[in-house]
Coordinates of C-alpha atoms in Angstrom, one line a residue:
M1 CA 8.5 -21.4 -6.2
G2 CA 8.3 -21.1 -10.0
V3 CA 4.9 -19.6 -10.0
K4 CA 4.9 -15.9 -11.0
A5 CA 1.9 -14.0 -12.3
K6 CA 2.3 -11.1 -14.7
S7 CA -0.8 -9.2 -13.7
I8 CA -3.8 -9.6 -11.5
G9 CA -7.4 -8.6 -11.3
L10 CA -10.7 -9.3 -9.6
I11 CA -13.4 -10.7 -11.8
G12 CA -16.7 -9.0 -11.0
L13 CA -15.2 -6.6 -8.6
G14 CA -15.3 -3.9 -11.3
M15 CA -11.9 -2.6 -12.1
L16 CA -10.2 -3.3 -8.8
A17 CA -7.1 -4.0 -10.8
G18 CA -4.6 -5.7 -8.6
V19 CA -5.0 -7.6 -5.4
G20 CA -6.6 -5.0 -3.1
V21 CA -7.0 -1.3 -3.5
S22 CA -7.0 1.5 -1.0
L23 CA -9.2 4.1 -2.5
Q24 CA -9.8 7.8 -1.9
F25 CA -12.2 9.8 -4.1
S26 CA -11.6 13.1 -5.8
A27 CA -13.1 15.2 -8.5
I28 CA -11.2 16.0 -11.7
A29 CA -7.6 17.1 -11.1
Q30 CA -7.6 20.5 -9.4
K31 CA -4.5 22.1 -10.9
V32 CA -3.0 22.8 -14.3
V33 CA 0.5 21.4 -14.5
A34 CA 2.9 24.3 -14.8
A35 CA 5.7 22.3 -16.6
P36 CA 5.9 22.8 -20.3
L37 CA 4.4 20.0 -22.5
P38 CA 6.9 17.8 -24.3
L39 CA 6.0 19.1 -27.8
E40 CA 8.3 16.8 -29.7
E41 CA 6.8 13.6 -28.2
L42 CA 3.3 15.0 -28.7
R43 CA 4.1 15.5 -32.4
Q44 CA 5.2 11.9 -32.5
L45 CA 1.9 10.8 -31.0
S46 CA 0.1 12.9 -33.5
D47 CA 2.1 11.4 -36.3
V48 CA 1.5 7.8 -35.2
F49 CA -2.3 8.6 -34.9
G50 CA -2.2 9.9 -38.5
L51 CA -0.3 6.9 -39.8
I52 CA -2.8 4.5 -38.3
K53 CA -5.7 6.5 -39.7
S54 CA -4.1 6.5 -43.2
D55 CA -2.1 3.3 -43.5
Y56 CA -3.6 0.7 -41.2
V57 CA -5.2 -2.3 -43.0
E58 CA -8.7 -1.4 -41.6
T59 CA -10.4 1.7 -40.6
V60 CA -10.1 2.5 -36.9
D61 CA -12.4 4.7 -34.9
D62 CA -10.9 7.9 -33.6
K63 CA -12.4 7.5 -30.1
K64 CA -11.1 4.0 -29.8
L65 CA -7.6 5.0 -30.7
L66 CA -7.5 7.9 -28.2
T67 CA -9.2 5.9 -25.4
E68 CA -6.7 3.1 -25.8
A69 CA -3.8 5.6 -25.8
I70 CA -5.0 7.0 -22.5
S71 CA -5.5 3.5 -21.1
G72 CA -2.1 2.4 -22.1
M73 CA -0.4 5.6 -20.7
V74 CA -2.0 5.1 -17.3
A75 CA -1.5 1.3 -17.2
S76 CA 2.2 1.8 -17.9
L77 CA 2.7 3.5 -14.5
D78 CA 2.1 0.6 -12.0
P79 CA -0.2 -2.4 -11.7
H80 CA -2.9 -0.4 -9.8
S81 CA -3.4 2.7 -12.0
V82 CA -6.0 2.3 -14.6
Y83 CA -8.3 4.2 -16.9
L84 CA -12.0 3.5 -16.3
D85 CA -14.4 3.7 -19.2
K86 CA -18.2 4.1 -18.6
K87 CA -18.8 0.5 -17.8
A88 CA -15.7 0.0 -15.6
F89 CA -16.4 3.2 -13.7
K90 CA -19.9 2.1 -12.9
E91 CA -18.6 -1.3 -11.8
M92 CA -16.1 0.4 -9.5
R93 CA -18.7 2.5 -7.8
D94 CA -21.0 -0.5 -7.4
S95 CA -18.2 -2.6 -5.9
M96 CA -17.4 0.0 -3.3
Q97 CA -21.0 -0.2 -2.3
G98 CA -20.7 -3.9 -1.9
K99 CA -22.3 -5.1 -5.1
F100 CA -21.1 -6.3 -8.5
V101 CA -22.1 -8.5 -11.4
G102 CA -19.8 -11.4 -12.4
L103 CA -18.3 -14.7 -11.3
G104 CA -16.2 -13.6 -8.3
I105 CA -12.8 -14.8 -9.1
E106 CA -9.4 -13.3 -8.3
V107 CA -7.1 -14.1 -11.3
G108 CA -3.6 -13.8 -12.5
M109 CA -1.6 -15.0 -15.5
E110 CA 0.6 -18.1 -15.7
D111 CA 2.2 -19.6 -18.8
G112 CA -0.2 -17.6 -21.0
Y113 CA -3.3 -18.9 -19.2
V114 CA -5.6 -17.2 -16.8
K115 CA -4.9 -18.6 -13.3
V116 CA -7.4 -18.6 -10.5
V117 CA -5.7 -17.0 -7.5
A118 CA -8.8 -17.4 -5.3
P119 CA -12.5 -17.5 -5.6
I120 CA -14.3 -14.7 -3.7
E121 CA -16.3 -16.1 -0.7
D122 CA -19.9 -17.0 -1.5
S123 CA -19.5 -16.1 -5.1
P124 CA -21.0 -18.1 -8.1
A125 CA -17.5 -19.4 -8.9
A126 CA -16.9 -20.6 -5.3
K127 CA -20.3 -22.3 -5.2
A128 CA -19.6 -24.0 -8.6
G129 CA -16.4 -25.5 -7.2
I130 CA -13.7 -23.3 -8.8
R131 CA -10.5 -23.6 -6.8
A132 CA -7.3 -21.6 -6.2
G133 CA -4.7 -22.8 -8.7
D134 CA -7.1 -23.7 -11.5
L135 CA -6.1 -22.6 -15.0
I136 CA -8.8 -21.3 -17.2
T137 CA -8.0 -22.7 -20.7
R138 CA -11.3 -21.8 -22.4
I139 CA -14.1 -19.3 -21.9
D140 CA -17.2 -20.6 -23.8
D141 CA -15.6 -21.4 -27.2
T142 CA -12.6 -19.0 -26.9
P143 CA -9.2 -20.5 -26.1
M144 CA -7.4 -18.4 -23.4
K145 CA -3.8 -19.3 -24.4
G146 CA -2.0 -16.0 -25.0
L147 CA -5.1 -13.8 -24.6
P148 CA -4.4 -10.6 -22.6
I149 CA -5.8 -10.8 -19.1
E150 CA -7.9 -7.6 -19.7
D151 CA -9.7 -9.4 -22.6
A152 CA -10.3 -12.5 -20.5
I153 CA -11.8 -10.3 -17.7
K154 CA -14.1 -8.6 -20.2
K155 CA -15.3 -12.0 -21.5
M156 CA -16.1 -13.1 -17.9
R157 CA -18.2 -10.1 -17.3
G158 CA -21.8 -9.8 -18.5
E159 CA -25.4 -9.3 -17.6
P160 CA -27.0 -10.8 -14.4
H161 CA -28.3 -14.4 -14.9
S162 CA -26.3 -14.9 -18.1
K163 CA -24.5 -18.2 -18.4
I164 CA -20.8 -18.7 -19.0
T165 CA -18.8 -21.9 -19.5
L166 CA -15.3 -22.2 -18.1
T167 CA -12.9 -25.1 -19.1
I168 CA -10.5 -25.7 -16.3
A169 CA -7.1 -27.5 -16.1
R170 CA -6.6 -28.6 -12.6
K171 CA -3.4 -30.1 -11.3
G172 CA -3.9 -33.7 -10.3
E173 CA -6.8 -34.2 -12.8
A174 CA -6.1 -36.1 -16.0
A175 CA -8.9 -34.5 -18.0
P176 CA -10.2 -30.9 -18.3
L177 CA -13.1 -29.9 -16.0
V178 CA -16.0 -27.9 -17.4
F179 CA -18.1 -25.6 -15.3
A180 CA -21.3 -23.8 -16.4
I181 CA -21.7 -20.8 -14.1
M182 CA -24.4 -18.2 -13.9
R183 CA -23.3 -14.6 -13.6
E184 CA -25.0 -12.9 -10.7
E185 CA -25.3 -9.4 -9.2
I186 CA -23.8 -10.1 -5.8
R187 CA -24.2 -8.0 -2.7
V188 CA -21.3 -8.9 -0.6
Q189 CA -21.7 -8.8 3.2
S190 CA -18.3 -7.7 4.1
V191 CA -18.6 -8.5 7.8
K192 CA -19.4 -11.8 9.5
G193 CA -19.0 -12.8 13.1
K194 CA -19.9 -15.4 15.7
M195 CA -19.0 -16.8 19.1
I196 CA -16.7 -19.7 18.3
E197 CA -16.8 -20.9 21.9
P198 CA -17.8 -19.3 25.3
G199 CA -15.7 -16.2 25.8
Y200 CA -14.1 -16.1 22.4
A201 CA -15.5 -14.2 19.3
W202 CA -14.6 -14.4 15.6
L203 CA -15.1 -11.3 13.4
R204 CA -14.3 -11.6 9.7
I205 CA -14.0 -8.7 7.2
S206 CA -13.8 -10.0 3.7
Q207 CA -13.5 -6.5 2.0
F208 CA -13.5 -2.9 3.0
Q209 CA -16.6 -1.2 1.6
E210 CA -18.5 1.9 2.3
P211 CA -20.9 0.1 4.8
T212 CA -18.1 -1.9 6.5
V213 CA -17.6 0.3 9.6
E214 CA -21.4 0.4 10.4
D215 CA -21.8 -3.3 9.7
M216 CA -18.9 -4.1 11.9
A217 CA -20.2 -2.0 14.8
K218 CA -23.6 -3.8 14.5
K219 CA -22.0 -7.2 14.5
I220 CA -19.7 -6.4 17.5
S221 CA -22.7 -5.1 19.5
A222 CA -24.6 -8.3 18.7
L223 CA -21.7 -10.4 19.9
Y224 CA -21.5 -8.5 23.2
L225 CA -25.2 -9.0 23.7
Q226 CA -24.7 -12.7 23.2
D227 CA -21.7 -12.8 25.6
P228 CA -20.9 -9.6 27.6
H229 CA -17.7 -11.2 29.0
I230 CA -15.7 -11.7 25.8
K231 CA -12.1 -12.8 26.8
G232 CA -10.6 -12.7 23.3
L233 CA -11.5 -11.5 19.8
V234 CA -10.1 -12.8 16.5
L235 CA -10.2 -10.3 13.7
D236 CA -10.0 -12.3 10.5
L237 CA -8.5 -10.4 7.5
R238 CA -7.3 -13.4 5.5
N239 CA -7.9 -13.0 1.7
D240 CA -9.2 -9.5 2.3
P241 CA -8.0 -7.7 -0.8
G242 CA -8.6 -4.1 0.6
G243 CA -11.1 -1.5 -0.4
V244 CA -11.9 2.0 0.8
V245 CA -9.5 3.8 3.2
P246 CA -12.2 5.2 5.5
G247 CA -13.3 1.6 6.2
A248 CA -9.8 0.6 7.3
I249 CA -9.6 3.7 9.5
G250 CA -12.9 3.0 11.2
V251 CA -12.1 -0.6 11.9
S252 CA -8.8 0.3 13.4
A253 CA -10.3 3.1 15.5
A254 CA -12.8 0.7 17.1
F255 CA -9.9 -1.0 18.9
L256 CA -7.3 1.8 19.4
P257 CA -7.2 4.7 21.9
K258 CA -9.2 7.8 21.0
D259 CA -7.6 10.0 18.2
A260 CA -4.8 7.5 17.6
V261 CA -2.9 7.9 14.3
I262 CA -4.0 5.1 12.0
V263 CA -2.1 5.7 8.8
S264 CA -0.3 8.5 7.0
T265 CA 0.3 9.0 3.3
N266 CA 3.0 10.8 1.2
G267 CA 3.1 11.7 -2.5
Q268 CA 3.7 14.5 -4.9
L269 CA 0.7 16.7 -4.1
A270 CA 0.3 18.5 -0.9
S271 CA -3.1 16.9 -0.5
S272 CA -1.4 13.5 -0.5
K273 CA 0.7 14.3 2.5
E274 CA -1.8 13.5 5.2
T275 CA -2.2 11.9 8.6
F276 CA -5.4 10.0 9.3
Y277 CA -6.6 9.7 12.9
G278 CA -9.2 7.5 14.6
R279 CA -11.8 10.3 14.5
R280 CA -15.3 10.2 13.1
E281 CA -14.6 12.7 10.3
F282 CA -12.0 10.3 8.9
Y283 CA -14.2 7.2 8.7
A284 CA -17.8 8.4 8.8
G285 CA -17.6 11.6 6.6
A286 CA -19.2 15.0 7.3
K287 CA -22.8 13.7 7.6
G288 CA -24.4 11.3 9.9
G289 CA -23.5 10.1 13.4
D290 CA -20.6 8.0 14.7
P291 CA -21.2 4.3 14.0
L292 CA -18.6 3.5 16.7
A293 CA -20.1 5.6 19.4
A294 CA -22.3 2.8 20.9
L295 CA -19.6 0.1 21.0
P296 CA -18.9 -1.4 24.4
A297 CA -16.0 0.2 26.3
A298 CA -14.5 -3.2 26.9
L299 CA -13.7 -3.4 23.2
K300 CA -10.7 -1.1 23.6
D301 CA -9.0 -3.6 26.0
V302 CA -10.1 -7.1 24.9
P303 CA -7.1 -9.3 23.9
M304 CA -7.0 -9.6 20.1
V305 CA -5.5 -11.8 17.4
V306 CA -5.5 -10.6 13.8
L307 CA -5.4 -13.4 11.2
V308 CA -3.6 -12.5 7.9
N309 CA -2.2 -14.3 4.8
T310 CA -0.8 -13.5 1.4
G311 CA -4.2 -12.5 0.2
S312 CA -4.5 -9.8 2.9
A313 CA -3.7 -6.6 1.0
S314 CA -4.0 -2.8 1.1
A315 CA -6.7 -1.6 3.5
S316 CA -6.4 -4.8 5.4
E317 CA -2.7 -4.2 5.8
I318 CA -3.4 -0.7 7.1
V319 CA -5.5 -2.3 9.9
A320 CA -3.0 -5.0 10.7
G321 CA -0.1 -2.5 10.6
A322 CA -1.8 -0.1 13.0
L323 CA -2.8 -2.7 15.5
Q324 CA 0.7 -4.2 15.3
D325 CA 2.5 -0.9 15.8
Y326 CA 0.5 -0.1 18.9
K327 CA 0.9 -3.7 20.2
R328 CA -2.8 -3.8 20.4
A329 CA -3.1 -7.2 18.8
T330 CA -1.0 -10.2 18.0
I331 CA -0.7 -10.7 14.2
L332 CA -0.9 -14.4 13.3
G333 CA -0.6 -16.1 9.9
T334 CA 1.7 -15.6 7.0
Q335 CA 3.3 -12.5 5.4
T336 CA 0.8 -10.2 3.7
F337 CA 0.5 -9.1 0.0
G338 CA 2.5 -5.9 0.3
K339 CA 0.4 -3.3 -1.4
G340 CA 1.3 0.0 0.4
S341 CA -0.1 2.5 -2.2
V342 CA -3.2 4.6 -2.3
Q343 CA -5.3 5.0 -5.5
T344 CA -7.4 8.2 -6.0
L345 CA -10.3 8.3 -8.4
R346 CA -10.0 11.4 -10.6
Q347 CA -13.3 11.8 -12.5
L348 CA -12.7 13.0 -16.0
T349 CA -16.3 13.1 -17.3
A350 CA -19.7 12.2 -15.9
D351 CA -19.0 8.6 -16.9
T352 CA -15.2 8.1 -16.9
A353 CA -12.4 8.4 -14.5
V354 CA -8.7 7.5 -13.9
K355 CA -7.8 5.4 -10.9
L356 CA -4.3 6.8 -10.2
T357 CA -1.7 5.9 -7.6
T358 CA -1.1 9.1 -5.7
A359 CA 0.7 8.2 -2.5
R360 CA 2.4 5.5 -0.5
Y361 CA 1.0 4.8 2.9
Y362 CA 2.8 4.3 6.3
T363 CA 1.9 2.7 9.5
P364 CA 1.8 4.8 12.8
H365 CA 5.5 4.0 13.3
G366 CA 6.3 5.2 9.8
R367 CA 6.8 1.7 8.2
S368 CA 6.1 1.4 4.5
I369 CA 4.2 -1.7 3.5
Q370 CA 4.8 -1.3 -0.2
A371 CA 6.3 -4.5 -1.8
R372 CA 7.1 -5.8 1.7
G373 CA 3.9 -6.5 3.6
I374 CA 3.2 -7.2 7.2
V375 CA 5.3 -9.9 8.8
P376 CA 3.2 -11.6 11.5
D377 CA 4.2 -11.8 15.1
L378 CA 3.4 -15.5 15.0
M379 CA 4.1 -17.2 11.7
V380 CA 1.5 -19.9 11.4
D381 CA 0.8 -22.0 8.2
E382 CA -2.7 -22.5 6.9
T383 CA -2.8 -26.2 7.8
P384 CA -0.7 -28.4 10.1
D385 CA 1.0 -29.7 6.9
G386 CA 2.0 -26.4 5.5
D387 CA 0.7 -23.3 3.8
G388 CA -1.0 -24.9 0.8
W389 CA -1.9 -22.7 -2.2
N390 CA -1.3 -19.6 -0.1
S391 CA 2.5 -20.3 -0.4
L392 CA 2.2 -20.1 -4.2
R393 CA 0.2 -16.9 -4.5
V394 CA 1.5 -13.9 -6.3
R395 CA 2.5 -10.9 -4.1
E396 CA 2.9 -7.2 -4.9
S397 CA 6.7 -7.7 -5.4
D398 CA 6.0 -10.2 -8.1
L399 CA 3.9 -7.8 -10.2
Q400 CA 5.5 -6.1 -13.2
K401 CA 6.1 -2.3 -12.7
H402 CA 5.3 -2.5 -9.0
L403 CA 6.4 0.5 -6.9
G404 CA 9.5 -0.2 -4.8
N405 CA 9.8 0.2 -1.1
E406 CA 12.0 3.3 -0.6
Q407 CA 12.8 2.1 2.9
D408 CA 14.5 -1.1 1.6
K409 CA 17.4 1.0 0.5
A410 CA 18.5 1.7 4.0
A411 CA 18.1 -0.2 7.3
V412 CA 15.1 0.8 9.2
A413 CA 15.5 0.5 13.0
G414 CA 13.1 -2.1 14.4
A415 CA 11.5 -3.0 11.0
P416 CA 10.7 -6.7 10.7
V417 CA 12.6 -8.6 8.1
P418 CA 10.3 -10.2 5.4
A419 CA 10.3 -14.0 5.8
K420 CA 11.6 -16.3 3.1
R421 CA 9.7 -19.4 2.1
D422 CA 11.5 -22.7 2.7
E423 CA 12.5 -23.8 -0.9
L424 CA 12.1 -27.5 0.1
E425 CA 8.3 -26.9 0.1
T426 CA 8.0 -27.5 -3.7
E427 CA 5.0 -27.0 -5.9
Q428 CA 4.7 -30.8 -6.2
R429 CA 4.4 -31.2 -2.5
V430 CA 1.7 -28.5 -2.3
I431 CA -0.2 -30.2 -5.1
A432 CA -0.1 -33.6 -3.3
M433 CA -1.2 -32.0 -0.1
E434 CA -4.1 -30.1 -1.6
K435 CA -5.4 -32.9 -3.9
N436 CA -7.7 -34.5 -1.3
R437 CA -8.1 -31.7 1.2
K438 CA -11.5 -30.0 1.6
P439 CA -11.6 -26.3 0.9
L440 CA -10.9 -24.3 4.0
E441 CA -13.9 -22.8 5.7
Y442 CA -12.8 -19.7 7.6
G443 CA -14.2 -19.8 11.1
G444 CA -15.0 -23.5 10.8
K445 CA -14.0 -26.2 13.3
D446 CA -11.1 -27.3 11.1
D447 CA -9.7 -23.8 10.7
F448 CA -6.1 -24.5 11.8
Q449 CA -5.0 -20.8 12.1
L450 CA -8.1 -20.0 14.1
I451 CA -7.4 -22.9 16.5
Q452 CA -3.8 -21.5 17.0
A453 CA -5.3 -18.1 17.8
L454 CA -7.4 -19.7 20.5
N455 CA -4.4 -21.5 21.8
H456 CA -2.6 -18.1 22.0
F457 CA -5.4 -16.6 24.0
K458 CA -5.4 -19.5 26.4
G459 CA -1.6 -19.6 26.9
L460 CA -1.3 -23.0 25.1
P461 CA 1.5 -23.8 22.7
V462 CA 1.1 -22.4 19.2
K463 CA 2.3 -24.5 16.3
L464 CA 4.6 -22.1 14.4
S465 CA 5.5 -22.3 10.7
K466 CA 8.9 -23.6 9.6
V467 CA 9.4 -20.0 8.5
E468 CA 9.6 -17.8 11.6
A469 CA 9.8 -14.1 12.1
T470 CA 13.0 -12.5 13.4
P471 CA 14.2 -13.9 16.8
A472 CA 13.3 -10.6 18.6
K473 CA 9.8 -10.5 17.1
S474 CA 9.2 -14.1 17.9
A475 CA 10.2 -13.6 21.5
E476 CA 7.9 -10.7 21.9
A477 CA 5.0 -12.4 20.3
A478 CA 5.4 -15.6 22.4
K479 CA 4.1 -13.7 25.5
P480 CA 0.5 -14.6 26.5
A481 CA -2.2 -12.5 24.9
A482 CA -3.1 -10.9 28.2
A483 CA 0.3 -9.1 28.1
T484 CA -0.6 -7.1 25.1
E485 CA -1.6 -3.6 26.2
P486 CA -2.6 -0.6 24.1
K487 CA 0.1 1.9 23.8
P488 CA -0.4 5.7 24.2
D489 CA -1.2 7.6 21.0
L490 CA 1.8 7.9 18.8
K491 CA 2.0 11.1 16.7
I492 CA 4.1 11.2 13.5
D493 CA 5.0 14.0 11.2
D494 CA 2.7 13.7 8.2
K495 CA 5.5 15.2 6.0
K496 CA 8.1 12.8 7.2
P497 CA 6.3 9.5 7.8

């Protein structure tokens, strides 16, 4: 497609570097590495430090040099590992609680400019009219051409109620667009839901936060009070960039058999070789009750469709993968982002931490999502005319230094083949299609993928994308929704996922 982003971040969502994060939390590393330190390389580091102190044109602060050295070392590993200074660490903790200060823009890099991948729902940027595909050419009076994305992100952060001016180059517009936006502390409500018509419910999760499982349970209970005879439930995970792992486990557990395997992880440390089950201790922690205990029993059997797209990443892929493996839901939409790694916060001091990739995760059937994503059972574009900007979005496999998928080196029995986009759908066609189209409102009356989900429930024809899943997968998914039954609990060896 010719659109590749070098790196990606979430403005305002603290340092959720990369589209979506699956986070676990840990104190400072618990063991001393037994391997001998590379003394020669450490001497070189010391020598370079000394040269900068003695020969550089200006005096450089010791703390700055060492902090940047740590930051660069961690960032060199993969797109999702990052050093968190005091400010970034606070923003990370706030974002996991569902609040942050900023504009609410998911961004990447294109041709030296900051590119808007997507505005976050209900954010100041979205309300101001910022669109996916916009190029930020100037922030206040600072040109963006060639500026590292990390510096651009810092410029867009600030204090609540402070103003920032973005100059935007938008395809199809002859002149630059100027937006004055107020930074806000935003408390994101990660769960929304409503009855879209009698018998059919829509439940949207926009990000997995600490309150998500409890909020979801309350919303589902309210929907069943409104209509006790729900015939179909749509779980909308489109543009859900991920979040905390317990949230994904709890959401999956709400719909799966008791004690079902939800996800497993595998990494170097023994503690990273784990299997996570749909039990209270895995999604609600050691204290408090079970937020899922009061859910209606009918929820375990109600026919389901899960909506996904390229913006569905990480924790949202855990949920989609688990429900797909158990054949508990039909996955509908487009291929997901493909972030199948888990980041652990290792606290270094009271105010700093390292977000480090410590494991890959696997679906209950042992599928690795890393750099591959979830291939829907029903490939359906965003609109009747095509997939719009979603088809141009960056994926995990486009990011520099991304982890590979070890399962791609050998055929995996039964694993779906990632779909390839029809090259005839050029960027120019997408621009022409999007120019006069209103922004998509998820859950609205013109939500094409949601309409196709309802058609699937009712046994009506579903308009599939030109890009289809493998023939075997398509044939299975074409069955009416009533045919999808929950499978018995599948156990997998946590050491051999």
